[in-house]
Short mmCIF file of C-alpha atoms in Angstrom, two decimals:
data_model
loop_
_atom_site.label_atom_id
_atom_site.label_comp_id
_atom_site.label_asym_id
_atom_site.label_seq_id
_atom_site.Cartn_x
_atom_site.Cartn_y
_atom_site.Cartn_z
CA UNK A 422 3.47 -28.72 -16.33
CA UNK A 423 3.96 -26.79 -13.06
CA UNK A 424 1.09 -24.97 -11.67
CA UNK A 425 1.27 -21.38 -12.61
CA UNK A 426 1.60 -19.15 -9.44
CA UNK A 427 -1.19 -16.77 -8.49
CA UNK A 428 -1.33 -13.38 -7.63
CA UNK A 429 -4.03 -11.77 -5.36
CA UNK A 430 -4.18 -7.96 -6.17
CA UNK A 431 -6.19 -6.14 -3.32
CA UNK A 432 -7.69 -2.82 -4.75
CA UNK A 433 -9.89 -0.45 -2.58
CA UNK A 434 -11.18 2.35 -5.05
CA UNK A 435 -13.22 5.48 -3.63
CA UNK A 436 -14.82 7.92 -6.34
CA UNK A 437 -12.04 6.55 -8.69
CA UNK A 438 -12.39 7.97 -12.36
CA UNK A 439 -9.08 5.92 -13.17
CA UNK A 440 -10.42 2.77 -12.03
CA UNK A 441 -10.61 1.07 -15.37
CA UNK A 442 -7.36 2.10 -16.59
CA UNK A 443 -5.72 0.24 -13.48
CA UNK A 444 -7.88 -2.89 -14.16
CA UNK A 445 -7.05 -3.09 -17.61
CA UNK A 446 -3.68 -2.37 -17.21
CA UNK A 447 -3.45 -4.89 -14.47
CA UNK A 448 -4.37 -7.64 -16.82
CA UNK A 449 -3.05 -6.25 -20.16
CA UNK A 450 0.53 -5.65 -18.74
CA UNK A 451 0.88 -8.82 -17.08
CA UNK A 452 2.88 -11.68 -18.51
CA UNK A 453 0.25 -14.10 -17.57
CA UNK A 454 -2.92 -12.51 -16.89
CA UNK A 455 -4.55 -15.73 -16.11
CA UNK A 456 -2.81 -15.88 -12.61
CA UNK A 457 -4.19 -12.41 -11.69
CA UNK A 458 -6.98 -12.65 -9.05
CA UNK A 459 -8.30 -9.32 -8.05
CA UNK A 460 -9.97 -8.33 -5.16
CA UNK A 461 -11.92 -5.01 -5.82
CA UNK A 462 -14.03 -2.88 -3.34
CA UNK A 463 -15.56 -0.01 -5.30
CA UNK A 464 -16.85 2.42 -3.22
CA UNK A 465 -19.05 4.59 -5.93
CA UNK A 466 -22.06 6.21 -6.88
CA UNK A 467 -21.73 4.17 -10.21
CA UNK A 468 -21.49 0.59 -8.75
CA UNK A 469 -21.06 -2.52 -11.07
CA UNK A 470 -19.71 -0.54 -14.21
CA UNK A 471 -20.32 -1.93 -17.73
CA UNK A 472 -16.85 -2.30 -18.55
CA UNK A 473 -16.18 -5.06 -15.88
CA UNK A 474 -18.60 -7.40 -18.00
CA UNK A 475 -15.94 -6.88 -20.82
CA UNK A 476 -12.86 -8.42 -19.44
CA UNK A 477 -12.15 -11.95 -20.45
CA UNK A 478 -10.79 -12.87 -17.19
CA UNK A 479 -14.18 -11.19 -15.37
CA UNK A 480 -14.48 -14.28 -13.19
CA UNK A 481 -10.94 -13.48 -11.88
CA UNK A 482 -12.46 -10.11 -10.56
CA UNK A 483 -13.92 -10.41 -7.00
CA UNK A 484 -16.09 -7.37 -6.92
CA UNK A 485 -17.67 -5.66 -3.67
CA UNK A 486 -19.83 -2.61 -4.70
CA UNK A 487 -20.49 0.08 -1.83
CA UNK A 488 -21.80 3.75 -1.61
CA UNK A 489 -19.19 6.19 -0.72
CA UNK A 490 -21.93 7.60 1.60
CA UNK A 491 -21.03 4.58 3.89
CA UNK A 492 -17.65 4.39 3.34
CA UNK A 493 -15.44 4.46 6.53
CA UNK A 494 -11.99 5.08 5.06
CA UNK A 495 -9.40 3.37 3.22
CA UNK A 496 -8.18 0.96 5.69
CA UNK A 497 -11.96 -0.19 6.36
CA UNK A 498 -12.06 -0.83 2.67
CA UNK A 499 -8.85 -2.53 2.59
CA UNK A 500 -9.76 -4.73 5.37
CA UNK A 501 -12.60 -5.95 3.06
CA UNK A 502 -10.57 -6.22 0.07
CA UNK A 503 -8.40 -8.77 1.98
CA UNK A 504 -11.39 -10.64 2.93
CA UNK A 505 -11.65 -11.73 -0.56
CA UNK A 506 -8.30 -13.65 -0.42
CA UNK A 507 -8.87 -17.04 -1.64
CA UNK A 508 -5.54 -18.59 -0.98
CA UNK A 509 -3.34 -17.14 -3.65
CA UNK A 510 0.44 -17.44 -3.65
CA UNK A 511 1.05 -13.96 -3.30
CA UNK A 512 -0.19 -10.78 -2.49
CA UNK A 513 -0.12 -7.45 -4.43
CA UNK A 514 -1.78 -4.37 -2.88
CA UNK A 515 -1.94 -1.20 -4.93
CA UNK A 516 -4.36 2.21 -5.19
CA UNK A 517 -6.99 2.47 -7.58
CA UNK A 518 -4.89 4.62 -9.79
CA UNK A 519 -1.66 2.85 -11.26
CA UNK A 520 0.09 1.85 -14.35
CA UNK A 521 2.13 -1.06 -14.88
CA UNK A 522 5.33 -1.99 -16.88
CA UNK A 523 4.91 -5.03 -19.31
CA UNK A 524 5.61 -8.16 -17.33
CA UNK A 525 5.31 -6.70 -13.92
CA UNK A 526 3.79 -10.10 -12.40
CA UNK A 527 7.16 -11.84 -13.70
CA UNK A 528 9.70 -9.26 -12.24
CA UNK A 529 8.03 -9.15 -8.54
CA UNK A 530 8.18 -12.87 -8.05
CA UNK A 531 11.59 -13.02 -9.50
CA UNK A 532 12.45 -10.47 -7.19
CA UNK A 533 10.42 -12.19 -4.09
CA UNK A 534 12.22 -15.74 -4.93
CA UNK A 535 15.54 -13.78 -4.96
CA UNK A 536 15.02 -12.33 -1.59
CA UNK A 537 13.76 -15.30 0.26
CA UNK A 538 17.46 -16.60 -0.15
CA UNK A 539 18.18 -13.73 2.47
CA UNK A 540 15.03 -13.86 4.37
CA UNK A 541 12.38 -16.33 4.94
CA UNK A 542 9.70 -13.92 5.00
CA UNK A 543 10.45 -10.71 2.69
CA UNK A 544 7.97 -7.91 1.73
CA UNK A 545 9.06 -5.69 -1.50
CA UNK A 546 7.26 -2.12 -0.95
CA UNK A 547 7.83 1.67 -1.42
CA UNK A 548 6.16 4.68 -2.74
CA UNK A 549 6.93 4.10 -6.56
CA UNK A 550 7.20 6.73 -9.44
CA UNK A 551 4.35 8.75 -10.27
CA UNK A 552 2.73 9.06 -13.69
CA UNK A 553 0.36 11.98 -15.54
CA UNK A 554 -1.85 13.03 -18.07
CA UNK A 555 -0.52 14.69 -20.61
CA UNK A 556 -2.17 17.40 -23.11
CA UNK A 557 -3.85 14.72 -24.86
CA UNK A 558 -5.06 12.92 -21.83
CA UNK A 559 -2.45 10.16 -22.39
CA UNK A 560 -1.25 8.28 -19.27
CA UNK A 561 2.82 8.70 -19.00
CA UNK A 562 5.33 7.93 -16.71
CA UNK A 563 7.10 10.96 -15.06
CA UNK A 564 10.31 9.44 -15.49
CA UNK A 565 10.65 7.00 -18.33
CA UNK A 566 14.05 6.29 -18.16
CA UNK A 567 14.76 4.41 -14.79
CA UNK A 568 17.81 4.71 -12.77
CA UNK A 569 19.47 2.41 -10.42
CA UNK A 570 18.51 4.30 -7.44
CA UNK A 571 17.09 2.75 -4.53
CA UNK A 572 13.53 4.17 -3.22
CA UNK A 573 14.14 3.77 0.05
CA UNK A 574 11.43 5.12 2.91
CA UNK A 575 12.16 7.12 6.14
CA UNK A 576 10.37 9.44 8.33
CA UNK A 577 9.76 12.95 6.79
CA UNK A 578 12.06 14.97 9.20
CA UNK A 579 9.44 17.18 9.95
CA UNK A 580 7.11 14.91 11.27
CA UNK A 581 7.43 14.50 14.97
CA UNK A 582 6.13 12.52 17.79
CA UNK A 583 4.42 14.00 20.81
CA UNK A 584 3.17 12.39 24.27
CA UNK A 585 -0.63 11.83 22.92
CA UNK A 586 -0.02 11.45 19.24
CA UNK A 587 2.19 8.57 17.44
CA UNK A 588 1.41 9.27 13.80
CA UNK A 589 3.91 10.05 11.84
CA UNK A 590 4.43 11.03 8.02
CA UNK A 591 7.04 9.46 5.72
CA UNK A 592 8.74 10.06 2.43
CA UNK A 593 10.72 8.47 -0.31
CA UNK A 594 14.86 9.45 -0.53
CA UNK A 595 16.81 8.02 -3.38
CA UNK A 596 19.74 5.84 -2.25
CA UNK A 597 22.70 4.95 -4.39
CA UNK A 598 23.66 1.43 -3.30
CA UNK A 599 27.46 1.00 -2.14
CA UNK A 600 27.46 -2.30 -4.14
CA UNK A 601 26.70 -2.25 -7.77
CA UNK A 602 24.69 -5.70 -7.53
CA UNK A 603 22.59 -4.45 -4.55
CA UNK A 604 18.95 -4.53 -5.73
CA UNK A 605 17.21 -3.88 -2.44
CA UNK A 606 17.92 -2.44 0.84
CA UNK A 607 16.01 -3.62 3.96
CA UNK A 608 13.83 -0.82 5.60
CA UNK A 609 11.15 -0.80 8.06
CA UNK A 610 8.11 1.05 6.67
CA UNK A 611 5.63 -0.23 4.08
CA UNK A 612 4.09 1.83 1.23
CA UNK A 613 0.55 0.76 1.29
CA UNK A 614 0.03 1.60 -2.40
CA UNK A 615 2.70 -0.90 -3.64
CA UNK A 616 3.08 -3.85 -1.37
CA UNK A 617 4.28 -7.39 -2.68
CA UNK A 618 4.71 -10.57 -0.57
CA UNK A 619 3.47 -13.67 0.11
CA UNK A 620 -0.34 -14.30 0.04
CA UNK A 621 -0.77 -15.46 3.71
CA UNK A 622 0.05 -11.94 4.76
CA UNK A 623 -3.77 -11.22 4.54
CA UNK A 624 -4.38 -13.89 7.15
CA UNK A 625 -1.32 -13.02 9.43
CA UNK A 626 -1.39 -9.29 9.20
CA UNK A 627 -5.25 -8.34 8.61
CA UNK A 628 -6.00 -4.97 8.13
CA UNK A 629 -7.21 -2.85 11.01
CA UNK A 630 -10.58 -1.63 9.77
CA UNK A 631 -10.91 0.90 12.78
CA UNK A 632 -8.11 2.72 11.16
CA UNK A 633 -8.72 5.77 8.88
CA UNK A 634 -5.90 7.12 6.87
CA UNK A 635 -2.72 8.27 8.68
CA UNK A 636 -1.44 5.35 10.84
CA UNK A 637 -2.39 2.89 8.29
CA UNK A 638 1.26 2.23 6.91
CA UNK A 639 2.59 2.30 10.63
CA UNK A 640 0.11 -0.25 11.84
CA UNK A 641 1.15 -2.57 8.99
CA UNK A 642 4.84 -1.92 9.28
CA UNK A 643 5.17 -2.71 13.23
CA UNK A 644 2.56 -5.47 12.79
CA UNK A 645 4.47 -7.06 9.80
CA UNK A 646 7.85 -7.14 12.02
CA UNK A 647 6.30 -8.53 14.85
CA UNK A 648 5.03 -11.63 12.57
CA UNK A 649 8.72 -11.68 11.17
CA UNK A 650 8.29 -9.80 7.95
CA UNK A 651 11.10 -7.80 6.65
CA UNK A 652 10.79 -4.85 4.22
CA UNK A 653 13.18 -4.53 1.49
CA UNK A 654 13.17 -1.28 -0.95
CA UNK A 655 13.56 -2.01 -4.36
CA UNK A 656 15.53 0.04 -7.14
CA UNK A 657 13.88 2.33 -9.14
CA UNK A 658 14.33 -0.31 -12.47
CA UNK A 659 12.79 -2.85 -10.58
CA UNK A 660 9.68 -1.01 -9.62
CA UNK A 661 6.85 -2.01 -12.30
CA UNK A 662 4.13 0.28 -11.34
CA UNK A 663 3.55 3.90 -11.47
CA UNK A 664 1.20 6.05 -8.92
CA UNK A 665 -0.88 9.22 -9.61
CA UNK A 666 -0.03 11.65 -6.92
CA UNK A 667 -2.30 14.26 -5.56
CA UNK A 668 -1.31 17.53 -5.30
CA UNK A 669 -0.34 18.36 -1.49
CA UNK A 670 -2.83 20.55 -0.12
CA UNK A 671 -5.58 20.65 -2.45
CA UNK A 672 -9.05 19.34 -2.07
CA UNK A 673 -10.33 17.06 -4.97
CA UNK A 674 -13.59 14.92 -5.24
CA UNK A 675 -11.68 11.59 -4.95
CA UNK A 676 -10.87 12.42 -1.44
CA UNK A 677 -12.99 10.89 1.26
CA UNK A 678 -13.10 13.91 3.43
CA UNK A 679 -14.50 16.30 0.26
CA UNK A 680 -17.03 18.53 1.87
CA UNK A 681 -19.77 17.49 -0.59
CA UNK A 682 -19.84 14.09 0.14
CA UNK A 683 -18.91 14.64 3.96
CA UNK A 684 -22.22 16.75 4.11
CA UNK A 685 -24.28 13.79 3.22
CA UNK A 686 -22.64 11.20 5.87
CA UNK A 687 -24.02 10.70 9.56
CA UNK A 688 -20.29 9.94 10.45
CA UNK A 689 -17.69 12.75 10.14
CA UNK A 690 -14.27 12.11 8.77
CA UNK A 691 -12.89 14.15 11.78
CA UNK A 692 -14.26 11.58 14.45
CA UNK A 693 -13.24 8.54 12.06
CA UNK A 694 -9.50 10.13 12.16
CA UNK A 695 -9.55 10.96 15.97
CA UNK A 696 -10.47 7.26 16.46
CA UNK A 697 -7.92 5.96 14.23
CA UNK A 698 -5.14 8.35 15.79
CA UNK A 699 -6.05 6.92 19.37
CA UNK A 700 -5.86 3.38 17.89
CA UNK A 701 -2.34 4.20 16.52
CA UNK A 702 -1.37 5.64 19.63
CA UNK A 703 -2.13 2.41 21.60
CA UNK A 704 -0.65 0.16 19.06
CA UNK A 705 2.58 1.88 19.93
CA UNK A 706 2.21 1.92 23.79
CA UNK A 707 3.21 -0.98 25.64
CA UNK A 708 0.04 -2.98 27.39
CA UNK A 709 -2.62 -1.99 25.04
CA UNK A 710 -4.98 -4.82 23.95
CA UNK A 711 -5.89 -4.42 20.10
CA UNK A 712 -6.89 -8.13 19.54
CA UNK A 713 -5.50 -9.26 16.34
CA UNK A 714 -4.53 -5.91 15.33
CA UNK A 715 -2.08 -5.40 17.92
CA UNK A 716 1.22 -7.16 18.76
CA UNK A 717 1.46 -10.17 21.02
CA UNK A 718 4.80 -9.22 22.61
CA UNK A 719 6.09 -6.09 23.90
CA UNK A 720 9.34 -6.95 22.83
CA UNK A 721 8.46 -6.56 19.20
CA UNK A 722 7.69 -2.78 19.79
CA UNK A 723 11.30 -2.49 21.18
CA UNK A 724 12.89 -4.26 18.38
CA UNK A 725 11.00 -1.76 15.95
CA UNK A 726 11.98 0.94 17.71
CA UNK A 727 15.64 -0.17 16.97
CA UNK A 728 15.00 -1.09 13.52
CA UNK A 729 13.26 2.28 12.58
CA UNK A 730 15.18 4.42 14.88
CA UNK A 731 12.25 6.35 16.09
CA UNK A 732 11.61 6.04 19.89
CA UNK A 733 7.92 5.19 20.14
CA UNK A 734 8.56 4.26 23.65
CA UNK A 735 9.89 7.52 24.97
CA UNK A 736 7.89 9.44 22.58
CA UNK A 737 10.61 11.14 20.93
CA UNK A 738 11.62 11.38 17.30
CA UNK A 739 15.56 10.21 16.76
CA UNK A 740 16.89 11.49 14.11
CA UNK A 741 17.29 9.30 11.11
CA UNK A 742 20.91 8.31 10.08
CA UNK A 743 21.94 8.96 6.62
CA UNK A 744 23.01 5.82 4.58
CA UNK A 745 23.64 8.40 1.31
#
């Protein structure tokens, strides 16, 4: 009998009330739960929750518990999660508030195998559809009926480059494929809440722990491009998971920069974000040396500018072409 391919699932949780739901779904909805191996970084005031011991596959959950007061942000936590990788065949990175469709593991592996016929190092990623809790407290998908639209990530038109700031914001636009059998479109930007590729991505594109929040995905996108990966955005009906999105502009307890938690820290989030912005600026500046968290050849930045249609070198934002 052939060996079952394994999946390493990177999960960084911060004061997450829905962590049990996510981990439960991760295993319960997998076609082969025994192949799932989780690297879980739990930044919480209630560490080592009792429900962890109830999982039949508890040995497959590599758990690290940390105080939220000591947390340095999402990229720092994801870097720790990547360190829990142990030679699994595939990598899935998600946020800690995620629902899954039945058989999600088989669907993602099948997609990647098909894409490998097109490109040697495919990476499936997007901002997935959302879910919410109904009046009875049940988790339900925002869109139960899935379409054949492709969830393509592009720069948010209102987000512009400046001479001192390279951090941009991105959004999903839904595109109709020109050919009915098209399942994915090549892109340039990864969504950190849904990223699926080969497991050695954790070694080739290690997370920069000095980033904070903004700039995380830009760093991954450029450095993945420099290592030869190609981002592919999937159709809606090929995205087997759902993300709980927060209301824009609303401060909630689960945010790292919440005033109550910030008051307990010795390191202010404003300083962490400023340092992060400076690193992102340096990454997109030729000649900057960020070690393993940078790129080896300035030519990769030039080719990424052409691919993304964003002029990071000239610090001007080239309008995004519409393929709709």
